[in-house]
Coordinates of C-alpha atoms and ligand atoms in Angstrom, one line a residue:
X1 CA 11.9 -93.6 55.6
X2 CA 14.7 -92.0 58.0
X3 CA 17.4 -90.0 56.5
X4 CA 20.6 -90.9 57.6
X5 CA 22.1 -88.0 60.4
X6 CA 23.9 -85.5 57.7
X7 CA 24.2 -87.9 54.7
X8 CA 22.8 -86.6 51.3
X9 CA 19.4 -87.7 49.5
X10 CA 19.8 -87.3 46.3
X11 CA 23.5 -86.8 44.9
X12 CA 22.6 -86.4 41.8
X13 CA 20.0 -83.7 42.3
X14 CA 21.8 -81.2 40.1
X15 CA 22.8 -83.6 37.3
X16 CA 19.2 -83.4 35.7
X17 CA 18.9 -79.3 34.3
X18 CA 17.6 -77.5 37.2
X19 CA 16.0 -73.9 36.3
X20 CA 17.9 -71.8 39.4
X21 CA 15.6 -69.0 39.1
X22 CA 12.6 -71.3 39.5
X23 CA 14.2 -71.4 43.3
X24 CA 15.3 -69.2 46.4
X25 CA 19.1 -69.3 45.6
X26 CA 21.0 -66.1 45.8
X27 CA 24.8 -65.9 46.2
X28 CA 25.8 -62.6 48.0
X29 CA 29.6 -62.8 47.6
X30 CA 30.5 -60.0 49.6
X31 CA 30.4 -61.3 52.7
X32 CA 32.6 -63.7 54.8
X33 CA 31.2 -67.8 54.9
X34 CA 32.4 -70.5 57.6
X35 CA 34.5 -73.0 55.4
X36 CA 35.3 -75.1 58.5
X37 CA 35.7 -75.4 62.1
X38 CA 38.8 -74.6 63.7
X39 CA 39.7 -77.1 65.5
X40 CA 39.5 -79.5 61.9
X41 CA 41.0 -78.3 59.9
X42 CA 45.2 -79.5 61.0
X43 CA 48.0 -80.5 58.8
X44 CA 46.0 -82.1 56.3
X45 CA 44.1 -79.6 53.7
X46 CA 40.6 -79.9 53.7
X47 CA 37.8 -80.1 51.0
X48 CA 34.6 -77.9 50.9
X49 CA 32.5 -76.0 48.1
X50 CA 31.0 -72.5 48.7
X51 CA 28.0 -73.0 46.3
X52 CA 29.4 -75.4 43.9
X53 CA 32.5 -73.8 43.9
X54 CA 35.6 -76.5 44.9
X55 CA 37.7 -74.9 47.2
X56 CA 41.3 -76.2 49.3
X57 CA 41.5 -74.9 52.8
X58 CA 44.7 -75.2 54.6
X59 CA 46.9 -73.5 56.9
X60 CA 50.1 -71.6 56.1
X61 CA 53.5 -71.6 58.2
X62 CA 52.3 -69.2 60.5
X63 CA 49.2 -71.1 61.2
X64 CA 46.9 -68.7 59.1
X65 CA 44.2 -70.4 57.1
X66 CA 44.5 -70.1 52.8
X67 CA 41.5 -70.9 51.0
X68 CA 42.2 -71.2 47.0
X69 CA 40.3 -72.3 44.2
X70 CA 40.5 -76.8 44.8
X71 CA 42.2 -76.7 41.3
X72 CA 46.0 -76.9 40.6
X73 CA 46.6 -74.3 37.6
X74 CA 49.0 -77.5 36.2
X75 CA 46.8 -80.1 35.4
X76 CA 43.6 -79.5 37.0
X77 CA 44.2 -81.9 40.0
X78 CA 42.5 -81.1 42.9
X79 CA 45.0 -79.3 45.3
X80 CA 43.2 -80.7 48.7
X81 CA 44.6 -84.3 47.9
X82 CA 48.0 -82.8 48.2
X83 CA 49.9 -81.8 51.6
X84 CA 51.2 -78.7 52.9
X85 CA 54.9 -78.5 53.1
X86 CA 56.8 -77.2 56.2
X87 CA 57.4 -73.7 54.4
X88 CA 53.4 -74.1 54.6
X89 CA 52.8 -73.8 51.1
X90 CA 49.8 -76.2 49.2
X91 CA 51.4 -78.8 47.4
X92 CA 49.5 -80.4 44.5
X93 CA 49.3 -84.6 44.7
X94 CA 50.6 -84.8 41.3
X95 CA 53.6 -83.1 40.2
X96 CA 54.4 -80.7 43.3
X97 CA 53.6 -77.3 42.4
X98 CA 53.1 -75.6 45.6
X99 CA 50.9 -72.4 46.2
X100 CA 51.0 -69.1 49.3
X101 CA 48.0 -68.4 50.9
X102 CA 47.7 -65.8 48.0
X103 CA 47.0 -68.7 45.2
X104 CA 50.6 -67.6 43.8
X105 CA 53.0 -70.5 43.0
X106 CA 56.0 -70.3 44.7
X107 CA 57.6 -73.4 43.6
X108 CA 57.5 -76.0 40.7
X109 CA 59.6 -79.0 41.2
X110 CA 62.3 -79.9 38.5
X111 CA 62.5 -76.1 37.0
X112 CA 66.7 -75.5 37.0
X113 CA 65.8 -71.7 37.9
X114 CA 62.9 -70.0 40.4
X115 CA 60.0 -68.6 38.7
X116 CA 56.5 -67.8 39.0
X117 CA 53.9 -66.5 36.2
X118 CA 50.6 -65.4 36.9
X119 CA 48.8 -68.0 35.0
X120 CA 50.3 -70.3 37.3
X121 CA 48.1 -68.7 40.0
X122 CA 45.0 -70.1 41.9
X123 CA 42.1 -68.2 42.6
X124 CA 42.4 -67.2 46.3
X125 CA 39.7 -65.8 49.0
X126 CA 40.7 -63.7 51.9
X127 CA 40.8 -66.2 55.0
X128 CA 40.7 -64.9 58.8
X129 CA 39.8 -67.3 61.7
X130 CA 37.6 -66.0 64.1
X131 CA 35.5 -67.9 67.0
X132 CA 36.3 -71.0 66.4
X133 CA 35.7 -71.0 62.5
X134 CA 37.5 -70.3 59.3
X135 CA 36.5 -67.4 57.5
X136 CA 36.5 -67.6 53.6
X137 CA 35.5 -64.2 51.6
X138 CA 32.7 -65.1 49.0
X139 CA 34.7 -63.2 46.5
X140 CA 37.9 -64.6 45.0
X141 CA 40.5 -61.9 44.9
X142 CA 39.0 -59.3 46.4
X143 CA 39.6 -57.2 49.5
X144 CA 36.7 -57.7 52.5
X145 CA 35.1 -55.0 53.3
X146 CA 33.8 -56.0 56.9
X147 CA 34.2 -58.1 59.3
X148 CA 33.1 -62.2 60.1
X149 CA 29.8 -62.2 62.2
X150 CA 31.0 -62.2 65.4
X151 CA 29.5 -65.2 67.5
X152 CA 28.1 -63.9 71.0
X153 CA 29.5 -64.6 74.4
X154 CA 27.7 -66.3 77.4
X155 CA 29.4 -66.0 80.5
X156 CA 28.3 -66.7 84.1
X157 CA 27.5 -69.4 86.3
X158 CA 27.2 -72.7 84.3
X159 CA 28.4 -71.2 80.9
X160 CA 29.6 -73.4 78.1
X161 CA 29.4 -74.6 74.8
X162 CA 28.7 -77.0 72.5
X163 CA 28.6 -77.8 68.7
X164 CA 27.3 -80.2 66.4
X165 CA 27.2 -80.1 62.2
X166 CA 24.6 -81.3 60.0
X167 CA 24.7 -81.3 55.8
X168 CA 21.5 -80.3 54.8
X169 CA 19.7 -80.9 51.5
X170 CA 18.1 -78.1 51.4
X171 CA 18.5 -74.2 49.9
X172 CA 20.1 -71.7 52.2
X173 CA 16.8 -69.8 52.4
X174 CA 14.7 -73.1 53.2
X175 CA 17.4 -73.9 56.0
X176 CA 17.4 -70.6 57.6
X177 CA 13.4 -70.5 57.4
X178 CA 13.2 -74.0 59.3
X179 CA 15.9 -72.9 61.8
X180 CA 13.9 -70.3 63.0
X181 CA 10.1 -71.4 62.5
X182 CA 8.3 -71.6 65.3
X183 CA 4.7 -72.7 63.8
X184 CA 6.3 -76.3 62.7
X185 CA 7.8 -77.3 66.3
X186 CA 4.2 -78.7 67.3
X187 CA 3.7 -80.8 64.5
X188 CA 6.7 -81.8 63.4
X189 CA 8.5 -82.1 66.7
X190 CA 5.6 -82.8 68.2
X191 CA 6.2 -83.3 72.0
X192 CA 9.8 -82.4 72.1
X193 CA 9.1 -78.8 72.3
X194 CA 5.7 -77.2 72.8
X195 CA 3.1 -78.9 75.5
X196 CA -0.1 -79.8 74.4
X197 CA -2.0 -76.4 75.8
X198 CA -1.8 -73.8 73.5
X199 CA -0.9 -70.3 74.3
X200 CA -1.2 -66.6 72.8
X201 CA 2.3 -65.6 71.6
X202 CA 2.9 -62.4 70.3
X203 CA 5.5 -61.7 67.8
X204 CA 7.3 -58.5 67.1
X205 CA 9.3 -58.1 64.0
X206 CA 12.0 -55.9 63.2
X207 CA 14.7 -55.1 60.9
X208 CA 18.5 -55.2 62.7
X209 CA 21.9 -54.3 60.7
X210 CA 22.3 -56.5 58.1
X211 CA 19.1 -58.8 58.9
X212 CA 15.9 -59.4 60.5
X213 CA 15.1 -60.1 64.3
X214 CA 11.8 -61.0 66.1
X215 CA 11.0 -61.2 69.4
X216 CA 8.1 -63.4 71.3
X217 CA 5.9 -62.2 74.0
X218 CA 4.1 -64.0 76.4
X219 CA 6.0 -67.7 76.1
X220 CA 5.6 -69.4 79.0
X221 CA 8.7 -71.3 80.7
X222 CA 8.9 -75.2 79.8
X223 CA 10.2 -77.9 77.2
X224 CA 7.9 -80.6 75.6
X225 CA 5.7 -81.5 78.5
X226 CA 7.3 -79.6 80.9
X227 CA 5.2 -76.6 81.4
X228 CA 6.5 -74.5 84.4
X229 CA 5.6 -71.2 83.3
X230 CA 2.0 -72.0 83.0
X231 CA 2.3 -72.2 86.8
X232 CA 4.2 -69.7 87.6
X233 CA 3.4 -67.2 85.2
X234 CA 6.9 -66.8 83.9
X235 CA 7.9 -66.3 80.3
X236 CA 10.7 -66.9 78.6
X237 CA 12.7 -64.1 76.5
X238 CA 13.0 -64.9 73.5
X239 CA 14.6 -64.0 70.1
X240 CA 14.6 -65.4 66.8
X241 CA 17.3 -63.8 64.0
X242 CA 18.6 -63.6 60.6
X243 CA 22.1 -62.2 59.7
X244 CA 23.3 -61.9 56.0
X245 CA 24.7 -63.9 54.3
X246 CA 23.9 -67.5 56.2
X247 CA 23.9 -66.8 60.1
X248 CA 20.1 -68.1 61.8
X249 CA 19.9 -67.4 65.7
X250 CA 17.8 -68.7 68.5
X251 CA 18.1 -66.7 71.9
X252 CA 16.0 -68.6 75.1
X253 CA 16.2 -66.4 78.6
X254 CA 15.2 -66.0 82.0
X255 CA 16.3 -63.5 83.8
X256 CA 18.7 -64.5 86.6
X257 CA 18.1 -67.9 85.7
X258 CA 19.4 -68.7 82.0
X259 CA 20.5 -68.0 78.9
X260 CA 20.9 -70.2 76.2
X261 CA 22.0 -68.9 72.2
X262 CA 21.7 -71.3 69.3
X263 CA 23.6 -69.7 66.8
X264 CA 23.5 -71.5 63.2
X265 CA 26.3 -70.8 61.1
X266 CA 26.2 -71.9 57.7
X267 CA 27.9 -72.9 54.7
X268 CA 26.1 -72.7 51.1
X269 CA 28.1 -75.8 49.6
X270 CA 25.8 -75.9 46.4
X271 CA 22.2 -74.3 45.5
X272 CA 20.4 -77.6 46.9
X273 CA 22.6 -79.0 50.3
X274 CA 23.6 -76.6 53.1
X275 CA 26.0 -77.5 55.7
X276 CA 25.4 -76.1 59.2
X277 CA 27.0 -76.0 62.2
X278 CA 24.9 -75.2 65.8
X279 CA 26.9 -73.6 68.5
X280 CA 24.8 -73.4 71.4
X281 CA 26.3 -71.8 74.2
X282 CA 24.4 -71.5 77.5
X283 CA 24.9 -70.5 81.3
X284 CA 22.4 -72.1 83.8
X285 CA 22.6 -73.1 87.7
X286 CA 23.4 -76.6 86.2
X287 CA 26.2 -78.2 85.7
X288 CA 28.1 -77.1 81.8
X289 CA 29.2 -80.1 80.8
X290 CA 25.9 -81.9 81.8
X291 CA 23.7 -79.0 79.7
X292 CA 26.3 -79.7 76.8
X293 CA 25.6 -83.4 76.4
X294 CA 21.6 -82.7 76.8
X295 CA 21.2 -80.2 74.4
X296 CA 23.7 -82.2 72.0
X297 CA 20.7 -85.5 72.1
X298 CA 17.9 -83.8 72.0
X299 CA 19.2 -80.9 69.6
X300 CA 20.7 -83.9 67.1
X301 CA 16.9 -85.5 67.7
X302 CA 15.4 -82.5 66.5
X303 CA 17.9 -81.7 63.6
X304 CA 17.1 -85.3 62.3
X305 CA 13.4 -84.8 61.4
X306 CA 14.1 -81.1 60.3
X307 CA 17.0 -82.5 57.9
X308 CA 14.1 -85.7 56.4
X309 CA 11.4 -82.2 56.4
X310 CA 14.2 -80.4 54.4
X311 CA 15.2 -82.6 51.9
X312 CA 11.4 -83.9 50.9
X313 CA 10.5 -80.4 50.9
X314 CA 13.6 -79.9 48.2
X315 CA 13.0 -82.9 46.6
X316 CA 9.2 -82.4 45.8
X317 CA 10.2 -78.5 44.5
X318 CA 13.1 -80.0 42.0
X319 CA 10.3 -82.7 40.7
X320 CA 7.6 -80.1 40.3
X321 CA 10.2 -77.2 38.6
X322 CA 10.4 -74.6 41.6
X323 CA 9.1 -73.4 44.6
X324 CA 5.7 -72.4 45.3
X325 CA 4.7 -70.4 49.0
X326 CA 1.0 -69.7 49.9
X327 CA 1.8 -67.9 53.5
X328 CA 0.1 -66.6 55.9
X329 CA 1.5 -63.4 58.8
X330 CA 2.3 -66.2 61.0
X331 CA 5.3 -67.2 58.4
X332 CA 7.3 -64.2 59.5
X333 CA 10.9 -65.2 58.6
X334 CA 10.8 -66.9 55.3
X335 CA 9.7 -64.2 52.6
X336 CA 11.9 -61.5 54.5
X337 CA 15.2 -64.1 54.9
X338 CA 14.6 -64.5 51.1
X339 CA 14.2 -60.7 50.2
X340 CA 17.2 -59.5 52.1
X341 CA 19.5 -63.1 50.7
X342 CA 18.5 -61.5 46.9
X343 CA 18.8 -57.6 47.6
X344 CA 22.4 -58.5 48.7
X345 CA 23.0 -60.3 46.1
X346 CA 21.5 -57.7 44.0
X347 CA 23.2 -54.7 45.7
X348 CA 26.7 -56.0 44.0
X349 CA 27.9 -53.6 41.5
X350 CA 30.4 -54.7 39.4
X351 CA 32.5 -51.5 40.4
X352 CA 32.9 -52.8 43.6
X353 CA 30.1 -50.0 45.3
X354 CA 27.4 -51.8 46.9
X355 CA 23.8 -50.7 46.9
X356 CA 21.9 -50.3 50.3
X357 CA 20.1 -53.8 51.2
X358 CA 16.2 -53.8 51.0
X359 CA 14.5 -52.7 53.8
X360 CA 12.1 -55.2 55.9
X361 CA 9.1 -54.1 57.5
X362 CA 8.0 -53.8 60.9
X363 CA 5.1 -56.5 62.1
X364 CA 3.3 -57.2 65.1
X365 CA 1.7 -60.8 65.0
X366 CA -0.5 -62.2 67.4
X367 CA -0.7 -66.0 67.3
X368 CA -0.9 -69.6 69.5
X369 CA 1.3 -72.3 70.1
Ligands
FES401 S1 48.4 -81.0 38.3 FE1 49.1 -80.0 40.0 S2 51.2 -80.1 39.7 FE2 50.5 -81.0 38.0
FE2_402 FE1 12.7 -77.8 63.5

């Protein structure tokens, strides 16, 4: 069966009791998440959930994004079917009670005199918009302590960009595993990415700030069938990373000849179904806008049979009552992706201090693909 590009399995996946800690889902909420791209979210408010949580993103007067709890403190009406007024405030559909950025209600319509109350208030995350993306803090009401991840830059010859989203149903940590596993390309993308001669790869992991990086030696140059390393001897750099809370990178280079970074920015919208948005942005001797549309087809290709692997690989851990992993040193992202998603959720203190994040280990892996 084909999944349809980005449309849920299973709706109802989380209406039958599902045992959480049975599963990889942790919930760091000290960190910024991408709520939506830039360029959608307009006049209109827009709906999303930041793991199960509703949530009303829109912008103020001055442009700035809000993102408040999707619940009018009235009557429980979701606030993203309203409008935002020209004073920019959120205006509930159903009897007008409009909210700031700050979740306070500024205006209720039919009272003789101006007043405000605190219960009247919404739940409201710090917002910032930063590379293309709206920022929302994980933790309602609270002041960030550091900044979005910033996306990288790609200049030179040929340099562009281009993005495409995909709702996955599938944890965060199952997501970010799959983004970044190389093992699976040959089977499951079987002749899209690796050629049919196998080579020896080694991988070197290492912890970065805030995540996990590894780096491949020995890779020669080529795409699916097209092997022109294995002529030339050339070898591609290459980088795979994890970046607390949700970011998953892929870095491809040749030196003097391209770059290409596949950075995967992602949104928990609930335990079970991920939404994630690629920015690839390259420079090559070719043409931008021709790379752009290439990597758009094949990458959405891809995406499609990693999004049906995903949600079978949810769907048989919810009907069996958790996850179970027999691994092997070649699986070098998952276990570490998963220990540094729960040691930041962990290293919240009430208080507001943080505890240092787990520390990953240095490996060296020799393996072929
Ligand atoms: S429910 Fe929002 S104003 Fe009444
Ligand atoms: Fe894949």
């Amino acid at each position: 069966m084909s999944v349809p590009f980005g449309e849920p399995l299973h709706h109802g996946a989380m209406d039958a009791a599902v045992d959480l800690a049975a599963h990889s889902v942790a919930f760091p909420r000290r960190w910024w998440y991408p709520v939506a791209r830039s360029s959608e979210l307009g006049r209109k408010p827009l709906a999303v959930t930041l793991m199960g949580t509703p949530l009303a993103v829109f912008r103020g007067a001055d442009g700035t994004p809000g993102v408040v709890l999707d619940r009018c403190s009235h009557r429980n009406y979701p606030l993203s079917l309203g409008r935002v007024t020209d004073e920019g405030l959120l205006q509930c559909g159903y009897h007008g009670w409009s909210f700031d950025q700050g979740g306070s209600c500024r205006f209720v319509p039919g009272l003789l005199e101006t007043r405000t109350q605190s219960t009247w208030h919404v739940a409201a995350h710090a917002a910032v918009e930063q590379d293309g993306f709206v920022w929302a803090w994980g933790e309602p009401g609270a002041e960030p302590t550091r900044a979005p991840f910033a996306l990288p830059v790609v200049a030179g010859r040929g340099a562009g960009e281009t993005v495409f989203r995909i709702d996955l149903d599938s944890t965060l940590r199952a997501a970010s595993e799959n983004a970044l596993d190389v093992p699976h390309t040959a089977y499951l993308h079987r002749g899209l990415f690796r050629g049919r001669r196998r080579n020896r790869i080694t991988a070197i992991r290492r912890p970065v700030t805030d995540g996990i990086e590894v780096q491949y030696l020995g890779e020669p140059v080529g795409m699916g069938p097209l092997r022109l390393g294995e002529a030339s001897g050339r070898t591609f750099d290459h980088w795979d990373r994890f970046l607390l809370p949700s970011v998953a990178q892929i870095e491809y280079a040749v030196q003097g000849w391209f770059r290409v970074v596949n950075t995967i920015v992602q949104l928990p919208l609930s335990p079970f179904r991920t939404r994630a948005w690629f920015v690839v942005r390259f420079s090559s001797p070719l043409p931008g806008p021709l790379v752009g549309t290439v990597v758009k087809l094949q990458g959405r290709r891809i995406l499609g049979q990693d999004a049906e692997a995903l949600a079978r690989q949810t769907e048989r851990s919810l009907q069996l009552g958790g996850e179970r992993y027999a691994s092997t040193e070649l699986d070098l992202l998952g276990t570490a992706i998963w220990r540094l998603l729960r040691s930041a959720e962990r290293a919240e203190q009430p208080d507001g201090e943080d505890l240092p994040l787990a520390s990953v280990s240095e490996r060296r892996v020799v393996f072929e693909a």
